[in-house]
mmCIF file of C-alpha atoms in Angstrom:
data_model
loop_
_atom_site.group_PDB
_atom_site.id
_atom_site.type_symbol
_atom_site.label_atom_id
_atom_site.label_comp_id
_atom_site.label_asym_id
_atom_site.label_seq_id
_atom_site.Cartn_x
_atom_site.Cartn_y
_atom_site.Cartn_z
ATOM 1 C CA UNK A 437 8.159 -49.719 -80.017
ATOM 2 C CA UNK A 438 4.618 -50.670 -79.432
ATOM 3 C CA UNK A 439 2.345 -47.660 -79.045
ATOM 4 C CA UNK A 440 0.535 -47.553 -75.800
ATOM 5 C CA UNK A 441 -3.306 -47.246 -75.910
ATOM 6 C CA UNK A 442 -4.746 -43.850 -75.586
ATOM 7 C CA UNK A 443 -6.023 -42.976 -71.868
ATOM 8 C CA UNK A 444 -9.640 -42.381 -71.644
ATOM 9 C CA UNK A 445 -10.827 -38.717 -70.940
ATOM 10 C CA UNK A 446 -11.508 -38.064 -67.718
ATOM 11 C CA UNK A 447 -14.928 -35.831 -67.753
ATOM 12 C CA UNK A 448 -14.260 -32.371 -66.915
ATOM 13 C CA UNK A 449 -16.938 -32.531 -63.972
ATOM 14 C CA UNK A 450 -14.681 -35.022 -62.328
ATOM 15 C CA UNK A 451 -11.604 -32.544 -62.684
ATOM 16 C CA UNK A 452 -13.974 -29.719 -60.957
ATOM 17 C CA UNK A 453 -14.899 -31.640 -58.484
ATOM 18 C CA UNK A 454 -11.450 -33.255 -57.424
ATOM 19 C CA UNK A 455 -10.046 -29.380 -57.330
ATOM 20 C CA UNK A 456 -13.124 -28.514 -55.229
ATOM 21 C CA UNK A 457 -12.160 -31.267 -52.717
ATOM 22 C CA UNK A 458 -8.800 -30.238 -52.610
ATOM 23 C CA UNK A 459 -9.322 -26.629 -52.167
ATOM 24 C CA UNK A 460 -11.928 -27.239 -49.226
ATOM 25 C CA UNK A 461 -9.072 -29.237 -47.383
ATOM 26 C CA UNK A 462 -6.594 -26.178 -47.721
ATOM 27 C CA UNK A 463 -6.422 -23.835 -44.983
ATOM 28 C CA UNK A 464 -7.800 -20.643 -44.938
ATOM 29 C CA UNK A 465 -5.594 -17.864 -45.642
ATOM 30 C CA UNK A 466 -6.151 -16.623 -42.001
ATOM 31 C CA UNK A 467 -5.492 -20.315 -40.720
ATOM 32 C CA UNK A 468 -2.584 -21.057 -43.112
ATOM 33 C CA UNK A 469 -0.008 -19.530 -40.580
ATOM 34 C CA UNK A 470 0.288 -20.202 -36.779
ATOM 35 C CA UNK A 471 -1.143 -17.088 -34.766
ATOM 36 C CA UNK A 472 2.021 -14.969 -33.842
ATOM 37 C CA UNK A 473 1.742 -13.483 -30.624
ATOM 38 C CA UNK A 474 1.534 -9.785 -30.385
ATOM 39 C CA UNK A 475 4.647 -8.327 -28.636
ATOM 40 C CA UNK A 476 4.031 -7.425 -24.978
ATOM 41 C CA UNK A 477 4.184 -3.669 -24.377
ATOM 42 C CA UNK A 478 6.428 -2.345 -22.125
ATOM 43 C CA UNK A 479 3.495 -0.713 -20.384
ATOM 44 C CA UNK A 480 0.201 -2.901 -20.924
ATOM 45 C CA UNK A 481 -2.890 -1.555 -20.240
ATOM 46 C CA UNK A 482 -4.805 -4.642 -18.483
ATOM 47 C CA UNK A 483 -8.045 -5.550 -19.998
ATOM 48 C CA UNK A 484 -9.658 -6.389 -16.857
ATOM 49 C CA UNK A 485 -9.826 -3.081 -15.302
ATOM 50 C CA UNK A 486 -10.783 0.032 -16.599
ATOM 51 C CA UNK A 487 -8.453 2.934 -15.991
ATOM 52 C CA UNK A 488 -7.906 6.732 -16.763
ATOM 53 C CA UNK A 489 -5.044 7.949 -18.509
ATOM 54 C CA UNK A 490 -4.580 10.952 -16.927
ATOM 55 C CA UNK A 491 -0.933 12.027 -16.090
ATOM 56 C CA UNK A 492 -0.217 12.102 -12.227
ATOM 57 C CA UNK A 493 -0.317 14.964 -10.306
ATOM 58 C CA UNK A 494 2.067 15.837 -7.474
ATOM 59 C CA UNK A 495 -0.562 14.669 -4.717
ATOM 60 C CA UNK A 496 0.291 14.710 -0.902
ATOM 61 C CA UNK A 497 -0.237 12.086 1.237
ATOM 62 C CA UNK A 498 -2.108 12.734 4.477
ATOM 63 C CA UNK A 499 -0.520 12.747 7.836
ATOM 64 C CA UNK A 500 -3.125 12.294 10.008
ATOM 65 C CA UNK A 501 -5.657 9.283 10.131
ATOM 66 C CA UNK A 502 -8.398 11.458 11.637
ATOM 67 C CA UNK A 503 -8.036 14.670 9.750
ATOM 68 C CA UNK A 504 -8.763 13.058 6.298
ATOM 69 C CA UNK A 505 -12.181 11.376 7.689
ATOM 70 C CA UNK A 506 -15.628 13.272 7.768
ATOM 71 C CA UNK A 507 -17.528 13.977 11.017
ATOM 72 C CA UNK A 508 -19.960 11.415 9.960
ATOM 73 C CA UNK A 509 -17.297 8.577 9.328
ATOM 74 C CA UNK A 510 -15.771 9.667 12.777
ATOM 75 C CA UNK A 511 -18.919 9.348 14.352
ATOM 76 C CA UNK A 512 -19.117 5.979 12.926
ATOM 77 C CA UNK A 513 -15.990 4.752 14.333
ATOM 78 C CA UNK A 514 -16.838 5.886 18.210
ATOM 79 C CA UNK A 515 -14.452 4.877 20.415
ATOM 80 C CA UNK A 516 -12.684 2.310 18.675
ATOM 81 C CA UNK A 517 -9.125 2.360 19.308
ATOM 82 C CA UNK A 518 -6.630 4.427 16.766
ATOM 83 C CA UNK A 519 -3.180 2.945 16.305
ATOM 84 C CA UNK A 520 -2.576 1.250 19.512
ATOM 85 C CA UNK A 521 1.312 0.241 19.710
ATOM 86 C CA UNK A 522 0.481 -3.459 20.434
ATOM 87 C CA UNK A 523 -0.997 -3.804 16.948
ATOM 88 C CA UNK A 524 2.350 -2.681 15.186
ATOM 89 C CA UNK A 525 3.677 0.078 13.041
ATOM 90 C CA UNK A 526 1.067 2.774 12.614
ATOM 91 C CA UNK A 527 0.737 6.640 11.452
ATOM 92 C CA UNK A 528 3.198 8.096 9.180
ATOM 93 C CA UNK A 529 6.154 5.877 8.100
ATOM 94 C CA UNK A 530 9.828 6.615 7.037
ATOM 95 C CA UNK A 531 8.643 6.673 3.429
ATOM 96 C CA UNK A 532 5.880 8.863 3.762
ATOM 97 C CA UNK A 533 3.036 6.634 3.772
ATOM 98 C CA UNK A 534 0.469 6.229 6.275
ATOM 99 C CA UNK A 535 -0.807 3.506 8.139
ATOM 100 C CA UNK A 536 -4.379 3.617 10.254
ATOM 101 C CA UNK A 537 -5.267 0.667 12.601
ATOM 102 C CA UNK A 538 -8.580 1.099 14.191
ATOM 103 C CA UNK A 539 -9.180 -1.976 16.468
ATOM 104 C CA UNK A 540 -9.232 -2.636 20.106
ATOM 105 C CA UNK A 541 -6.024 -4.772 20.570
ATOM 106 C CA UNK A 542 -8.146 -7.052 22.919
ATOM 107 C CA UNK A 543 -10.761 -7.380 20.191
ATOM 108 C CA UNK A 544 -10.713 -10.695 18.163
ATOM 109 C CA UNK A 545 -11.798 -9.569 14.989
ATOM 110 C CA UNK A 546 -13.293 -6.267 14.780
ATOM 111 C CA UNK A 547 -11.053 -3.459 12.945
ATOM 112 C CA UNK A 548 -9.742 -2.133 10.212
ATOM 113 C CA UNK A 549 -6.343 -1.130 8.611
ATOM 114 C CA UNK A 550 -5.792 1.493 5.903
ATOM 115 C CA UNK A 551 -2.652 1.923 4.325
ATOM 116 C CA UNK A 552 -2.121 5.137 1.818
ATOM 117 C CA UNK A 553 0.754 5.022 -0.241
ATOM 118 C CA UNK A 554 2.259 5.859 -3.432
ATOM 119 C CA UNK A 555 2.512 3.382 -6.246
ATOM 120 C CA UNK A 556 2.997 3.922 -9.761
ATOM 121 C CA UNK A 557 0.469 3.110 -12.371
ATOM 122 C CA UNK A 558 2.214 -0.027 -14.023
ATOM 123 C CA UNK A 559 2.614 -2.017 -10.833
ATOM 124 C CA UNK A 560 -0.972 -0.671 -9.354
ATOM 125 C CA UNK A 561 -2.742 -2.015 -12.272
ATOM 126 C CA UNK A 562 -0.973 -5.172 -12.279
ATOM 127 C CA UNK A 563 -1.745 -5.802 -8.744
ATOM 128 C CA UNK A 564 -5.625 -4.901 -9.209
ATOM 129 C CA UNK A 565 -5.630 -7.131 -12.337
ATOM 130 C CA UNK A 566 -3.989 -10.038 -9.811
ATOM 131 C CA UNK A 567 -7.127 -9.274 -7.532
ATOM 132 C CA UNK A 568 -9.316 -9.695 -10.185
ATOM 133 C CA UNK A 569 -8.215 -12.628 -11.993
ATOM 134 C CA UNK A 570 -7.257 -14.997 -8.919
ATOM 135 C CA UNK A 571 -9.403 -13.761 -5.736
ATOM 136 C CA UNK A 572 -12.689 -12.432 -7.515
ATOM 137 C CA UNK A 573 -12.369 -8.911 -6.872
ATOM 138 C CA UNK A 574 -14.595 -6.314 -8.815
ATOM 139 C CA UNK A 575 -13.535 -3.164 -10.119
ATOM 140 C CA UNK A 576 -15.123 0.108 -11.332
ATOM 141 C CA UNK A 577 -13.816 3.732 -12.040
ATOM 142 C CA UNK A 578 -15.338 6.150 -9.637
ATOM 143 C CA UNK A 579 -13.922 9.820 -8.567
ATOM 144 C CA UNK A 580 -11.637 9.433 -11.733
ATOM 145 C CA UNK A 581 -9.781 6.702 -10.166
ATOM 146 C CA UNK A 582 -10.053 2.886 -9.802
ATOM 147 C CA UNK A 583 -11.584 1.202 -7.259
ATOM 148 C CA UNK A 584 -11.577 -2.511 -6.645
ATOM 149 C CA UNK A 585 -13.188 -4.249 -3.596
ATOM 150 C CA UNK A 586 -14.325 -7.600 -2.091
ATOM 151 C CA UNK A 587 -16.705 -8.933 0.396
ATOM 152 C CA UNK A 588 -16.658 -12.647 2.321
ATOM 153 C CA UNK A 589 -17.487 -14.072 5.608
ATOM 154 C CA UNK A 590 -15.063 -14.280 8.483
ATOM 155 C CA UNK A 591 -13.405 -17.785 8.869
ATOM 156 C CA UNK A 592 -14.435 -18.051 12.319
ATOM 157 C CA UNK A 593 -16.763 -15.587 13.204
ATOM 158 C CA UNK A 594 -20.202 -14.888 11.529
ATOM 159 C CA UNK A 595 -19.262 -11.259 10.415
ATOM 160 C CA UNK A 596 -18.228 -9.868 7.088
ATOM 161 C CA UNK A 597 -14.515 -9.448 6.300
ATOM 162 C CA UNK A 598 -13.191 -7.434 3.016
ATOM 163 C CA UNK A 599 -11.177 -5.473 1.451
ATOM 164 C CA UNK A 600 -11.226 -2.069 -0.446
ATOM 165 C CA UNK A 601 -8.567 -0.368 -2.827
ATOM 166 C CA UNK A 602 -8.617 2.733 -4.744
ATOM 167 C CA UNK A 603 -5.872 4.170 -6.888
ATOM 168 C CA UNK A 604 -5.326 7.306 -8.466
ATOM 169 C CA UNK A 605 -2.508 9.608 -9.918
ATOM 170 C CA UNK A 606 0.036 7.200 -8.230
ATOM 171 C CA UNK A 607 -1.619 6.984 -4.760
ATOM 172 C CA UNK A 608 -3.043 3.748 -3.648
ATOM 173 C CA UNK A 609 -5.684 3.767 -0.458
ATOM 174 C CA UNK A 610 -5.738 -0.106 0.772
ATOM 175 C CA UNK A 611 -8.126 -1.132 3.384
ATOM 176 C CA UNK A 612 -8.601 -4.187 5.048
ATOM 177 C CA UNK A 613 -11.266 -4.766 7.541
ATOM 178 C CA UNK A 614 -13.406 -7.372 9.345
ATOM 179 C CA UNK A 615 -16.751 -6.667 11.216
ATOM 180 C CA UNK A 616 -16.125 -2.697 11.084
ATOM 181 C CA UNK A 617 -17.232 -0.822 7.616
ATOM 182 C CA UNK A 618 -18.118 2.729 8.370
ATOM 183 C CA UNK A 619 -20.571 4.110 5.308
ATOM 184 C CA UNK A 620 -18.310 6.493 3.637
ATOM 185 C CA UNK A 621 -15.082 5.089 4.825
ATOM 186 C CA UNK A 622 -13.147 5.225 1.772
ATOM 187 C CA UNK A 623 -14.903 8.077 -0.196
ATOM 188 C CA UNK A 624 -14.074 10.495 3.011
ATOM 189 C CA UNK A 625 -10.446 9.428 2.629
ATOM 190 C CA UNK A 626 -10.681 9.998 -1.327
ATOM 191 C CA UNK A 627 -12.355 13.643 -0.925
ATOM 192 C CA UNK A 628 -9.911 14.633 1.865
ATOM 193 C CA UNK A 629 -6.766 13.705 -0.603
ATOM 194 C CA UNK A 630 -8.168 14.703 -4.084
ATOM 195 C CA UNK A 631 -10.744 16.887 -3.099
#
């Protein structure tokens, strides 16, 4: 059997370069495996909205639209009609929530509607996060709760429309308004409920 001629020796430098080249092509340890999504918690804490983790207290919902407002806020509302039957359901509802409609039924746009109801933390924060991510609301944490708000120009009239929501201790205060935004309105309600 004929003998093969010996192979020429590969210089050690070339072996080192080849190993280095292969190492550079290999994924790093953190890139080697695809990212594994973290399991979703049954009670997620949304990252968009800062919140408090206090245990809810047994807070009574108000039963009177005027009694929960300060004298200054009532003076700003002046003679605007409250809860005219022509505008639909208002006052205390069967589930204990309260709807307050400050509006002249003959007005095209000027008025505000506030609904105060119970809402658990998870659904409330999901809703507020959705308003932040899909509608551009801004949120912050005054008075030991979470407040989200947004204003915009009315589609038909050159006036401001807006919505302000405040959640704390499983109580949601949700106010939508058009051309009627008394200074201190939401803060007055917060003080009345949680003060």
